[in-house]
PDB file of C-alpha atoms in Angstrom:
ATOM      1  CA  MET U   1     -86.767 135.249  43.312  1.00  0.00           C
ATOM      2  CA  THR U   2     -83.238 132.500  43.374  1.00  0.00           C
ATOM      3  CA  HIS U   3     -80.699 132.385  41.246  1.00  0.00           C
ATOM      4  CA  ALA U   4     -78.521 129.591  41.021  1.00  0.00           C
ATOM      5  CA  SER U   5     -74.821 129.999  40.739  1.00  0.00           C
ATOM      6  CA  PRO U   6     -73.013 128.945  37.762  1.00  0.00           C
ATOM      7  CA  SER U   7     -71.575 126.055  39.663  1.00  0.00           C
ATOM      8  CA  VAL U   8     -74.755 124.323  39.964  1.00  0.00           C
ATOM      9  CA  ARG U   9     -75.692 125.922  36.461  1.00  0.00           C
ATOM     10  CA  ALA U  10     -73.293 124.469  34.826  1.00  0.00           C
ATOM     11  CA  THR U  11     -73.541 120.748  36.432  1.00  0.00           C
ATOM     12  CA  GLY U  12     -77.095 120.670  37.475  1.00  0.00           C
ATOM     13  CA  ARG U  13     -75.957 119.381  41.018  1.00  0.00           C
ATOM     14  CA  ARG U  14     -75.907 121.378  44.468  1.00  0.00           C
ATOM     15  CA  PRO U  15     -72.551 121.021  47.074  1.00  0.00           C
ATOM     16  CA  ARG U  16     -72.994 118.992  49.943  1.00  0.00           C
ATOM     17  CA  THR U  17     -73.473 121.091  52.971  1.00  0.00           C
ATOM     18  CA  ALA U  18     -71.592 119.875  55.722  1.00  0.00           C
ATOM     19  CA  GLY U  19     -74.469 118.453  58.008  1.00  0.00           C
ATOM     20  CA  ALA U  20     -75.050 116.564  54.910  1.00  0.00           C
ATOM     21  CA  SER U  21     -71.772 114.963  54.919  1.00  0.00           C
ATOM     22  CA  GLY U  22     -71.856 114.827  58.548  1.00  0.00           C
ATOM     23  CA  ARG U  23     -74.934 112.938  57.916  1.00  0.00           C
ATOM     24  CA  THR U  24     -73.135 110.576  55.235  1.00  0.00           C
ATOM     25  CA  ARG U  25     -70.149 109.780  57.974  1.00  0.00           C
ATOM     26  CA  GLY U  26     -72.652 109.030  60.413  1.00  0.00           C
ATOM     27  CA  ALA U  27     -74.059 106.512  58.477  1.00  0.00           C
ATOM     28  CA  ARG U  28     -71.248 104.336  58.011  1.00  0.00           C
ATOM     29  CA  LEU U  29     -70.762 104.078  61.171  1.00  0.00           C
ATOM     30  CA  PRO U  30     -73.447 101.803  62.768  1.00  0.00           C
ATOM     31  CA  ARG U  31     -71.263  99.662  60.373  1.00  0.00           C
ATOM     32  CA  SER U  32     -68.385  99.590  62.015  1.00  0.00           C
ATOM     33  CA  ARG U  33     -70.183  99.175  65.233  1.00  0.00           C
ATOM     34  CA  HIS U  34     -71.970  95.953  63.695  1.00  0.00           C
ATOM     35  CA  ARG U  35     -68.388  93.918  63.827  1.00  0.00           C
ATOM     36  CA  SER U  36     -67.501  94.791  67.200  1.00  0.00           C
ATOM     37  CA  PRO U  37     -69.671  91.827  68.227  1.00  0.00           C
ATOM     38  CA  LEU U  38     -68.484  89.331  65.256  1.00  0.00           C
ATOM     39  CA  LEU U  39     -64.631  90.082  67.204  1.00  0.00           C
ATOM     40  CA  PHE U  40     -66.102  89.352  70.259  1.00  0.00           C
ATOM     41  CA  CYS U  41     -67.658  85.968  69.262  1.00  0.00           C
ATOM     42  CA  ALA U  42     -64.627  85.202  66.992  1.00  0.00           C
ATOM     43  CA  PRO U  43     -62.647  83.069  69.998  1.00  0.00           C
ATOM     44  CA  PHE U  44     -65.646  81.225  70.665  1.00  0.00           C
ATOM     45  CA  VAL U  45     -66.055  80.366  67.498  1.00  0.00           C
ATOM     46  CA  ALA U  46     -62.744  79.497  66.482  1.00  0.00           C
ATOM     47  CA  LEU U  47     -62.622  77.258  69.812  1.00  0.00           C
ATOM     48  CA  PHE U  48     -66.622  76.018  69.186  1.00  0.00           C
ATOM     49  CA  ALA U  49     -64.154  74.943  65.488  1.00  0.00           C
ATOM     50  CA  ALA U  50     -61.497  73.143  66.435  1.00  0.00           C
ATOM     51  CA  MET U  51     -62.886  71.670  69.386  1.00  0.00           C
ATOM     52  CA  TYR U  52     -66.224  70.376  68.092  1.00  0.00           C
ATOM     53  CA  ILE U  53     -66.876  70.536  64.467  1.00  0.00           C
ATOM     54  CA  ALA U  54     -63.470  69.519  63.446  1.00  0.00           C
ATOM     55  CA  PRO U  55     -63.469  66.299  65.770  1.00  0.00           C
ATOM     56  CA  ILE U  56     -66.825  65.845  64.480  1.00  0.00           C
ATOM     57  CA  LEU U  57     -65.891  66.303  60.502  1.00  0.00           C
ATOM     58  CA  TYR U  58     -62.619  64.047  61.181  1.00  0.00           C
ATOM     59  CA  ALA U  59     -64.786  60.706  62.584  1.00  0.00           C
ATOM     60  CA  ALA U  60     -66.833  61.101  59.486  1.00  0.00           C
ATOM     61  CA  TYR U  61     -64.205  61.452  57.588  1.00  0.00           C
ATOM     62  CA  SER U  62     -62.810  58.757  58.969  1.00  0.00           C
ATOM     63  CA  SER U  63     -65.719  56.131  59.484  1.00  0.00           C
ATOM     64  CA  LEU U  64     -65.521  55.600  55.268  1.00  0.00           C
ATOM     65  CA  PHE U  65     -62.057  53.507  55.515  1.00  0.00           C
ATOM     66  CA  THR U  66     -61.529  50.158  56.811  1.00  0.00           C
ATOM     67  CA  VAL U  67     -58.611  48.370  58.606  1.00  0.00           C
ATOM     68  CA  HIS U  68     -57.051  46.046  56.962  1.00  0.00           C
ATOM     69  CA  ARG U  69     -54.491  43.288  58.526  1.00  0.00           C
ATOM     70  CA  SER U  70     -51.842  40.466  57.076  1.00  0.00           C
ATOM     71  CA  GLY U  71     -52.596  37.202  57.909  1.00  0.00           C
ATOM     72  CA  LEU U  72     -49.150  36.586  60.460  1.00  0.00           C
ATOM     73  CA  GLY U  73     -50.270  39.983  61.353  1.00  0.00           C
ATOM     74  CA  LEU U  74     -46.424  41.014  61.296  1.00  0.00           C
ATOM     75  CA  SER U  75     -47.415  44.050  58.861  1.00  0.00           C
ATOM     76  CA  ALA U  76     -48.215  47.464  59.823  1.00  0.00           C
ATOM     77  CA  PRO U  77     -52.337  47.497  59.062  1.00  0.00           C
ATOM     78  CA  THR U  78     -53.329  50.085  56.311  1.00  0.00           C
ATOM     79  CA  GLN U  79     -56.886  51.411  55.642  1.00  0.00           C
ATOM     80  CA  VAL U  80     -58.662  50.930  53.019  1.00  0.00           C
ATOM     81  CA  PHE U  81     -61.507  53.509  51.473  1.00  0.00           C
ATOM     82  CA  ALA U  82     -64.742  52.164  51.874  1.00  0.00           C
ATOM     83  CA  PRO U  83     -67.613  53.729  52.899  1.00  0.00           C
ATOM     84  CA  LEU U  84     -70.768  51.325  54.103  1.00  0.00           C
ATOM     85  CA  ASP U  85     -68.378  48.694  55.244  1.00  0.00           C
ATOM     86  CA  ASN U  86     -68.107  49.965  58.582  1.00  0.00           C
ATOM     87  CA  TYR U  87     -71.469  51.363  58.928  1.00  0.00           C
ATOM     88  CA  THR U  88     -72.770  47.531  57.351  1.00  0.00           C
ATOM     89  CA  ARG U  89     -70.730  45.878  59.856  1.00  0.00           C
ATOM     90  CA  ALA U  90     -72.057  48.562  63.356  1.00  0.00           C
ATOM     91  CA  VAL U  91     -75.810  48.019  61.782  1.00  0.00           C
ATOM     92  CA  HIS U  92     -75.412  43.866  61.602  1.00  0.00           C
ATOM     93  CA  ASP U  93     -73.080  44.033  65.161  1.00  0.00           C
ATOM     94  CA  GLY U  94     -75.178  42.563  67.467  1.00  0.00           C
ATOM     95  CA  THR U  95     -73.628  43.790  71.088  1.00  0.00           C
ATOM     96  CA  PHE U  96     -73.243  47.164  69.257  1.00  0.00           C
ATOM     97  CA  THR U  97     -77.722  47.210  68.398  1.00  0.00           C
ATOM     98  CA  ALA U  98     -77.759  45.493  71.207  1.00  0.00           C
ATOM     99  CA  SER U  99     -76.215  48.539  73.031  1.00  0.00           C
ATOM    100  CA  LEU U 100     -78.400  50.576  71.231  1.00  0.00           C
ATOM    101  CA  GLY U 101     -81.756  49.479  72.627  1.00  0.00           C
ATOM    102  CA  ARG U 102     -80.331  49.055  76.300  1.00  0.00           C
ATOM    103  CA  VAL U 103     -79.650  52.997  76.001  1.00  0.00           C
ATOM    104  CA  ALA U 104     -83.169  53.169  74.693  1.00  0.00           C
ATOM    105  CA  LEU U 105     -84.710  51.839  77.699  1.00  0.00           C
ATOM    106  CA  PHE U 106     -83.463  53.475  80.033  1.00  0.00           C
ATOM    107  CA  GLY U 107     -83.664  56.534  78.709  1.00  0.00           C
ATOM    108  CA  LEU U 108     -87.943  55.898  77.665  1.00  0.00           C
ATOM    109  CA  VAL U 109     -87.812  55.173  81.664  1.00  0.00           C
ATOM    110  CA  GLN U 110     -85.184  56.831  84.119  1.00  0.00           C
ATOM    111  CA  VAL U 111     -85.407  60.292  82.299  1.00  0.00           C
ATOM    112  CA  PRO U 112     -89.639  60.287  82.602  1.00  0.00           C
ATOM    113  CA  ILE U 113     -88.462  59.246  86.889  1.00  0.00           C
ATOM    114  CA  MET U 114     -85.814  61.819  86.847  1.00  0.00           C
ATOM    115  CA  LEU U 115     -87.555  65.143  85.310  1.00  0.00           C
ATOM    116  CA  GLY U 116     -90.658  64.180  87.365  1.00  0.00           C
ATOM    117  CA  LEU U 117     -88.394  63.959  90.518  1.00  0.00           C
ATOM    118  CA  ALA U 118     -86.596  67.046  89.902  1.00  0.00           C
ATOM    119  CA  LEU U 119     -90.186  69.386  89.054  1.00  0.00           C
ATOM    120  CA  ALA U 120     -91.024  67.805  92.228  1.00  0.00           C
ATOM    121  CA  LEU U 121     -88.560  69.092  94.198  1.00  0.00           C
ATOM    122  CA  ALA U 122     -89.267  72.307  92.620  1.00  0.00           C
ATOM    123  CA  LEU U 123     -92.210  72.650  93.421  1.00  0.00           C
ATOM    124  CA  LEU U 124     -92.181  71.643  96.716  1.00  0.00           C
ATOM    125  CA  ILE U 125     -89.071  74.223  97.437  1.00  0.00           C
ATOM    126  CA  ASP U 126     -91.178  77.091  95.700  1.00  0.00           C
ATOM    127  CA  SER U 127     -94.312  76.404  97.462  1.00  0.00           C
ATOM    128  CA  ALA U 128     -94.970  79.116  99.281  1.00  0.00           C
ATOM    129  CA  SER U 129     -95.059  77.145 103.064  1.00  0.00           C
ATOM    130  CA  ALA U 130     -91.444  75.621 102.278  1.00  0.00           C
ATOM    131  CA  ARG U 131     -89.112  76.326 104.683  1.00  0.00           C
ATOM    132  CA  GLY U 132     -85.820  76.105 104.439  1.00  0.00           C
ATOM    133  CA  ARG U 133     -85.405  76.960 100.559  1.00  0.00           C
ATOM    134  CA  GLY U 134     -81.357  77.555 100.545  1.00  0.00           C
ATOM    135  CA  PHE U 135     -80.337  74.479 102.501  1.00  0.00           C
ATOM    136  CA  PHE U 136     -82.486  71.803 100.441  1.00  0.00           C
ATOM    137  CA  ARG U 137     -81.799  73.905  96.932  1.00  0.00           C
ATOM    138  CA  LEU U 138     -78.170  73.098  98.544  1.00  0.00           C
ATOM    139  CA  ALA U 139     -78.786  69.322  99.608  1.00  0.00           C
ATOM    140  CA  SER U 140     -80.686  69.107  95.687  1.00  0.00           C
ATOM    141  CA  PHE U 141     -77.415  69.929  94.293  1.00  0.00           C
ATOM    142  CA  VAL U 142     -74.463  68.528  95.775  1.00  0.00           C
ATOM    143  CA  PRO U 143     -74.829  64.940  94.339  1.00  0.00           C
ATOM    144  CA  TYR U 144     -74.452  67.211  90.803  1.00  0.00           C
ATOM    145  CA  ALA U 145     -70.861  68.384  92.765  1.00  0.00           C
ATOM    146  CA  VAL U 146     -70.038  65.273  93.497  1.00  0.00           C
ATOM    147  CA  PRO U 147     -67.980  64.178  89.812  1.00  0.00           C
ATOM    148  CA  GLY U 148     -69.425  61.282  88.342  1.00  0.00           C
ATOM    149  CA  VAL U 149     -66.314  58.900  88.761  1.00  0.00           C
ATOM    150  CA  SER U 150     -66.237  59.111  92.479  1.00  0.00           C
ATOM    151  CA  ALA U 151     -70.051  58.717  92.376  1.00  0.00           C
ATOM    152  CA  ALA U 152     -69.741  55.475  91.013  1.00  0.00           C
ATOM    153  CA  LEU U 153     -67.425  54.826  93.574  1.00  0.00           C
ATOM    154  CA  VAL U 154     -69.634  54.800  96.432  1.00  0.00           C
ATOM    155  CA  TRP U 155     -72.584  53.516  94.606  1.00  0.00           C
ATOM    156  CA  SER U 156     -70.113  50.544  93.549  1.00  0.00           C
ATOM    157  CA  PHE U 157     -69.432  49.843  97.361  1.00  0.00           C
ATOM    158  CA  MET U 158     -73.087  50.695  98.646  1.00  0.00           C
ATOM    159  CA  TYR U 159     -74.289  47.449  95.919  1.00  0.00           C
ATOM    160  CA  SER U 160     -71.162  45.322  96.503  1.00  0.00           C
ATOM    161  CA  ALA U 161     -72.740  41.549  97.528  1.00  0.00           C
ATOM    162  CA  THR U 162     -70.509  41.476 100.090  1.00  0.00           C
ATOM    163  CA  SER U 163     -70.869  44.868 101.296  1.00  0.00           C
ATOM    164  CA  SER U 164     -73.731  46.667 100.742  1.00  0.00           C
ATOM    165  CA  PRO U 165     -74.728  48.520 103.724  1.00  0.00           C
ATOM    166  CA  LEU U 166     -78.387  48.445 102.275  1.00  0.00           C
ATOM    167  CA  ASN U 167     -78.938  45.052 101.795  1.00  0.00           C
ATOM    168  CA  ARG U 168     -78.088  44.208 105.551  1.00  0.00           C
ATOM    169  CA  LEU U 169     -80.367  46.928 106.688  1.00  0.00           C
ATOM    170  CA  LEU U 170     -82.973  44.778 104.500  1.00  0.00           C
ATOM    171  CA  GLU U 171     -81.738  41.131 106.467  1.00  0.00           C
ATOM    172  CA  PRO U 172     -84.375  41.739 109.244  1.00  0.00           C
ATOM    173  CA  LEU U 173     -87.207  40.919 106.283  1.00  0.00           C
ATOM    174  CA  SER U 174     -85.194  38.322 104.751  1.00  0.00           C
ATOM    175  CA  VAL U 175     -84.702  41.291 101.780  1.00  0.00           C
ATOM    176  CA  THR U 176     -82.034  41.484  99.375  1.00  0.00           C
ATOM    177  CA  ILE U 177     -81.627  43.399  96.383  1.00  0.00           C
ATOM    178  CA  PRO U 178     -79.678  41.368  93.116  1.00  0.00           C
ATOM    179  CA  PHE U 179     -78.186  45.203  92.256  1.00  0.00           C
ATOM    180  CA  PHE U 180     -76.121  43.447  89.597  1.00  0.00           C
ATOM    181  CA  ASP U 181     -78.505  41.416  87.872  1.00  0.00           C
ATOM    182  CA  ASP U 182     -79.147  41.140  83.632  1.00  0.00           C
ATOM    183  CA  ASP U 183     -82.164  42.456  84.536  1.00  0.00           C
ATOM    184  CA  VAL U 184     -81.389  44.608  87.169  1.00  0.00           C
ATOM    185  CA  VAL U 185     -77.642  45.929  86.807  1.00  0.00           C
ATOM    186  CA  LEU U 186     -79.331  48.660  84.021  1.00  0.00           C
ATOM    187  CA  TRP U 187     -81.895  50.049  86.908  1.00  0.00           C
ATOM    188  CA  SER U 188     -78.642  50.359  88.949  1.00  0.00           C
ATOM    189  CA  VAL U 189     -77.545  52.238  86.810  1.00  0.00           C
ATOM    190  CA  GLY U 190     -79.571  54.844  86.436  1.00  0.00           C
ATOM    191  CA  ASN U 191     -80.284  55.152  90.806  1.00  0.00           C
ATOM    192  CA  ILE U 192     -77.077  56.561  89.960  1.00  0.00           C
ATOM    193  CA  VAL U 193     -77.664  58.333  87.064  1.00  0.00           C
ATOM    194  CA  THR U 194     -81.084  60.110  88.281  1.00  0.00           C
ATOM    195  CA  TRP U 195     -78.941  60.361  92.546  1.00  0.00           C
ATOM    196  CA  SER U 196     -76.585  62.626  90.775  1.00  0.00           C
ATOM    197  CA  TRP U 197     -78.626  65.144  87.689  1.00  0.00           C
ATOM    198  CA  ALA U 198     -82.106  64.945  89.562  1.00  0.00           C
ATOM    199  CA  GLY U 199     -80.522  68.372  91.506  1.00  0.00           C
ATOM    200  CA  TYR U 200     -78.950  69.841  87.993  1.00  0.00           C
ATOM    201  CA  ASN U 201     -82.385  69.446  86.434  1.00  0.00           C
ATOM    202  CA  MET U 202     -84.589  70.503  89.471  1.00  0.00           C
ATOM    203  CA  ILE U 203     -81.870  73.990  89.559  1.00  0.00           C
ATOM    204  CA  ILE U 204     -82.983  74.999  86.373  1.00  0.00           C
ATOM    205  CA  ILE U 205     -86.804  74.189  86.307  1.00  0.00           C
ATOM    206  CA  TYR U 206     -86.681  76.004  89.980  1.00  0.00           C
ATOM    207  CA  ALA U 207     -85.613  79.272  87.827  1.00  0.00           C
ATOM    208  CA  ALA U 208     -87.821  79.306  85.793  1.00  0.00           C
ATOM    209  CA  LEU U 209     -90.186  79.268  88.536  1.00  0.00           C
ATOM    210  CA  GLN U 210     -89.343  82.255  89.813  1.00  0.00           C
ATOM    211  CA  SER U 211     -90.188  83.747  86.480  1.00  0.00           C
ATOM    212  CA  ILE U 212     -93.940  83.621  86.922  1.00  0.00           C
ATOM    213  CA  PRO U 213     -94.896  87.200  88.267  1.00  0.00           C
ATOM    214  CA  ALA U 214     -96.041  87.296  91.704  1.00  0.00           C
ATOM    215  CA  GLU U 215     -99.652  89.003  90.886  1.00  0.00           C
ATOM    216  CA  VAL U 216    -100.468  85.852  88.683  1.00  0.00           C
ATOM    217  CA  LEU U 217     -99.821  83.454  92.048  1.00  0.00           C
ATOM    218  CA  GLU U 218    -101.507  85.882  94.381  1.00  0.00           C
ATOM    219  CA  ALA U 219    -104.800  86.498  92.006  1.00  0.00           C
ATOM    220  CA  ALA U 220    -105.524  82.440  91.882  1.00  0.00           C
ATOM    221  CA  ARG U 221    -104.711  82.514  95.635  1.00  0.00           C
ATOM    222  CA  MET U 222    -107.607  85.355  95.875  1.00  0.00           C
ATOM    223  CA  ASP U 223    -109.791  82.904  93.192  1.00  0.00           C
ATOM    224  CA  GLY U 224    -109.556  80.019  96.231  1.00  0.00           C
ATOM    225  CA  ALA U 225    -107.377  78.066  93.813  1.00  0.00           C
ATOM    226  CA  SER U 226    -105.113  75.394  95.976  1.00  0.00           C
ATOM    227  CA  ALA U 227    -101.924  74.682  96.025  1.00  0.00           C
ATOM    228  CA  LEU U 228    -101.995  71.800  94.478  1.00  0.00           C
ATOM    229  CA  ARG U 229    -103.704  73.524  91.561  1.00  0.00           C
ATOM    230  CA  ILE U 230    -101.815  76.432  91.905  1.00  0.00           C
ATOM    231  CA  ALA U 231     -99.057  73.748  90.732  1.00  0.00           C
ATOM    232  CA  TRP U 232    -101.012  72.236  88.418  1.00  0.00           C
ATOM    233  CA  SER U 233    -102.678  75.213  86.356  1.00  0.00           C
ATOM    234  CA  ILE U 234    -100.400  77.168  85.753  1.00  0.00           C
ATOM    235  CA  LYS U 235     -96.675  76.557  87.744  1.00  0.00           C
ATOM    236  CA  ILE U 236     -96.176  73.137  85.790  1.00  0.00           C
ATOM    237  CA  PRO U 237     -97.108  75.125  81.694  1.00  0.00           C
ATOM    238  CA  ALA U 238     -94.834  77.913  82.290  1.00  0.00           C
ATOM    239  CA  VAL U 239     -91.604  76.193  82.600  1.00  0.00           C
ATOM    240  CA  ARG U 240     -93.035  73.662  79.485  1.00  0.00           C
ATOM    241  CA  GLY U 241     -90.058  75.548  77.637  1.00  0.00           C
ATOM    242  CA  ALA U 242     -87.479  74.740  81.298  1.00  0.00           C
ATOM    243  CA  LEU U 243     -88.543  70.710  81.116  1.00  0.00           C
ATOM    244  CA  VAL U 244     -88.234  70.839  77.236  1.00  0.00           C
ATOM    245  CA  LEU U 245     -84.526  71.659  77.529  1.00  0.00           C
ATOM    246  CA  THR U 246     -83.791  69.404  80.749  1.00  0.00           C
ATOM    247  CA  THR U 247     -85.246  65.966  78.459  1.00  0.00           C
ATOM    248  CA  VAL U 248     -82.855  67.252  75.261  1.00  0.00           C
ATOM    249  CA  PHE U 249     -80.024  67.282  77.560  1.00  0.00           C
ATOM    250  CA  SER U 250     -81.258  64.061  79.635  1.00  0.00           C
ATOM    251  CA  ILE U 251     -81.601  62.132  76.412  1.00  0.00           C
ATOM    252  CA  ILE U 252     -78.088  63.207  75.247  1.00  0.00           C
ATOM    253  CA  GLY U 253     -76.938  62.277  78.704  1.00  0.00           C
ATOM    254  CA  SER U 254     -78.382  59.002  78.392  1.00  0.00           C
ATOM    255  CA  ALA U 255     -76.774  58.279  74.984  1.00  0.00           C
ATOM    256  CA  GLN U 256     -73.423  59.633  76.729  1.00  0.00           C
ATOM    257  CA  LEU U 257     -73.501  56.978  79.429  1.00  0.00           C
ATOM    258  CA  PHE U 258     -70.254  55.257  80.095  1.00  0.00           C
ATOM    259  CA  ASN U 259     -68.721  56.818  83.236  1.00  0.00           C
ATOM    260  CA  GLU U 260     -71.125  54.481  85.690  1.00  0.00           C
ATOM    261  CA  PRO U 261     -70.969  51.370  83.928  1.00  0.00           C
ATOM    262  CA  THR U 262     -67.860  51.124  83.086  1.00  0.00           C
ATOM    263  CA  VAL U 263     -67.033  52.127  86.747  1.00  0.00           C
ATOM    264  CA  LEU U 264     -69.046  49.052  87.330  1.00  0.00           C
ATOM    265  CA  GLN U 265     -68.016  46.794  85.129  1.00  0.00           C
ATOM    266  CA  PRO U 266     -65.153  44.984  87.582  1.00  0.00           C
ATOM    267  CA  VAL U 267     -67.470  44.623  89.774  1.00  0.00           C
ATOM    268  CA  SER U 268     -70.810  43.658  88.811  1.00  0.00           C
ATOM    269  CA  GLY U 269     -69.942  40.486  87.468  1.00  0.00           C
ATOM    270  CA  GLY U 270     -69.773  40.428  84.281  1.00  0.00           C
ATOM    271  CA  SER U 271     -73.446  42.265  84.502  1.00  0.00           C
ATOM    272  CA  ILE U 272     -71.805  44.767  82.789  1.00  0.00           C
ATOM    273  CA  SER U 273     -69.828  44.044  79.315  1.00  0.00           C
ATOM    274  CA  SER U 274     -67.091  46.201  76.930  1.00  0.00           C
ATOM    275  CA  GLY U 275     -70.267  46.663  74.940  1.00  0.00           C
ATOM    276  CA  PHE U 276     -72.945  47.507  77.445  1.00  0.00           C
ATOM    277  CA  THR U 277     -73.769  50.609  75.737  1.00  0.00           C
ATOM    278  CA  PRO U 278     -72.626  52.614  72.594  1.00  0.00           C
ATOM    279  CA  LEU U 279     -69.993  54.876  73.714  1.00  0.00           C
ATOM    280  CA  MET U 280     -68.406  51.032  75.477  1.00  0.00           C
ATOM    281  CA  SER U 281     -68.525  49.566  72.500  1.00  0.00           C
ATOM    282  CA  ALA U 282     -66.763  52.136  69.968  1.00  0.00           C
ATOM    283  CA  GLN U 283     -64.248  52.715  73.177  1.00  0.00           C
ATOM    284  CA  SER U 284     -63.569  48.680  72.702  1.00  0.00           C
ATOM    285  CA  ALA U 285     -62.893  49.079  68.978  1.00  0.00           C
ATOM    286  CA  VAL U 286     -60.386  51.625  69.922  1.00  0.00           C
ATOM    287  CA  ALA U 287     -58.703  49.635  72.365  1.00  0.00           C
ATOM    288  CA  ALA U 288     -58.365  47.227  69.707  1.00  0.00           C
ATOM    289  CA  GLY U 289     -56.758  49.681  67.502  1.00  0.00           C
ATOM    290  CA  ASN U 290     -59.889  49.589  65.139  1.00  0.00           C
ATOM    291  CA  TYR U 291     -60.506  53.430  64.797  1.00  0.00           C
ATOM    292  CA  PRO U 292     -62.127  53.450  61.461  1.00  0.00           C
ATOM    293  CA  TYR U 293     -64.987  51.508  63.266  1.00  0.00           C
ATOM    294  CA  ALA U 294     -65.307  53.723  66.596  1.00  0.00           C
ATOM    295  CA  ALA U 295     -65.855  56.486  64.354  1.00  0.00           C
ATOM    296  CA  ALA U 296     -68.832  55.147  62.522  1.00  0.00           C
ATOM    297  CA  GLN U 297     -70.484  53.134  65.381  1.00  0.00           C
ATOM    298  CA  SER U 298     -69.855  57.597  67.006  1.00  0.00           C
ATOM    299  CA  VAL U 299     -71.854  59.032  64.122  1.00  0.00           C
ATOM    300  CA  LEU U 300     -74.399  56.111  64.263  1.00  0.00           C
ATOM    301  CA  LEU U 301     -75.398  57.313  67.807  1.00  0.00           C
ATOM    302  CA  ALA U 302     -74.271  61.207  66.559  1.00  0.00           C
ATOM    303  CA  GLY U 303     -77.401  60.561  63.967  1.00  0.00           C
ATOM    304  CA  ALA U 304     -79.674  58.561  65.994  1.00  0.00           C
ATOM    305  CA  VAL U 305     -79.378  61.337  68.783  1.00  0.00           C
ATOM    306  CA  GLY U 306     -80.291  64.018  66.246  1.00  0.00           C
ATOM    307  CA  VAL U 307     -83.096  62.182  64.659  1.00  0.00           C
ATOM    308  CA  VAL U 308     -84.655  61.873  68.459  1.00  0.00           C
ATOM    309  CA  SER U 309     -84.078  64.954  69.062  1.00  0.00           C
ATOM    310  CA  LEU U 310     -85.334  66.239  66.012  1.00  0.00           C
ATOM    311  CA  VAL U 311     -89.011  64.391  66.666  1.00  0.00           C
ATOM    312  CA  PHE U 312     -89.264  65.714  70.564  1.00  0.00           C
ATOM    313  CA  PHE U 313     -88.912  69.461  69.520  1.00  0.00           C
ATOM    314  CA  LYS U 314     -90.962  68.860  66.085  1.00  0.00           C
ATOM    315  CA  LEU U 315     -93.994  67.325  68.455  1.00  0.00           C
ATOM    316  CA  THR U 316     -93.178  69.423  71.477  1.00  0.00           C
ATOM    317  CA  HIS U 317     -93.777  72.541  69.286  1.00  0.00           C
ATOM    318  CA  ARG U 318     -96.526  71.068  67.654  1.00  0.00           C
ATOM    319  CA  GLY U 319     -98.566  70.388  71.496  1.00  0.00           C
ATOM    320  CA  GLY U 320     -97.917  73.847  72.074  1.00  0.00           C
ATOM    321  CA  ARG U 321     -99.163  74.987  69.181  1.00  0.00           C
ATOM    322  CA  ALA U 322    -102.139  73.271  70.135  1.00  0.00           C
TER     323      ALA U 322
END
């Protein structure tokens, strides 16, 4: 029979032992450990908030004002709070709405072609019979390493009506490609974008192909599956996530189309106007000193891209469940 100490009988509690106190102190350690990742993430969060979140919020705030100028233009313009005026003007602005439709058509045609080319290149380089993989990977990726403005300058020479080497090669066939015709100029821009970005997307898809277990591919070959059957039934489904990612990136990139048409504009003969794309239209508003209207156009463009990306994610997620 054991006897409790007087202090235990008086208080009804047992004193904490050294082991118990050690466990108590040890239980508090994970809290400090959980704070360490947050401290490491703090610089990124601060830069992200300063460089991305703050400009977006400021643009949304600026879009709620309109610029008013005096009739003679002698006094400085003033900004008046009118939440819907800029958005109403943008919706009824034929140049801006036409630019939205233009980039939507551009994305519907150019993005599938570019990603199809990137997928084909990745599958060819990943095939078992491929040789010189390093060379072809580098050759496909080099156009992406060329700055977009430089690439557009080179292609403007290729498209020139007077010095185009492409049309010179086609002269014996009596064929001339009107690169800057109104019906062709959008696809001339699309050719530059495809040339620049197909290799970048190919690298992403090729990296996803490397995650396929070699045992799965070997088992398919032992079962008599051809290379085409393996690519269609194993490889392409395995890179579905990479295809979804590159598609979203390409949708956003199509909405941000600016460098290529801006560089080609001086030599386009008027087929590329100052409002050819939404960003060019917003830049024109900035050049005119109407920053709130440019902000409203940017907010509408960002909202449209967000809706399209969300719908695409929903559709691909639903398809993955099916």
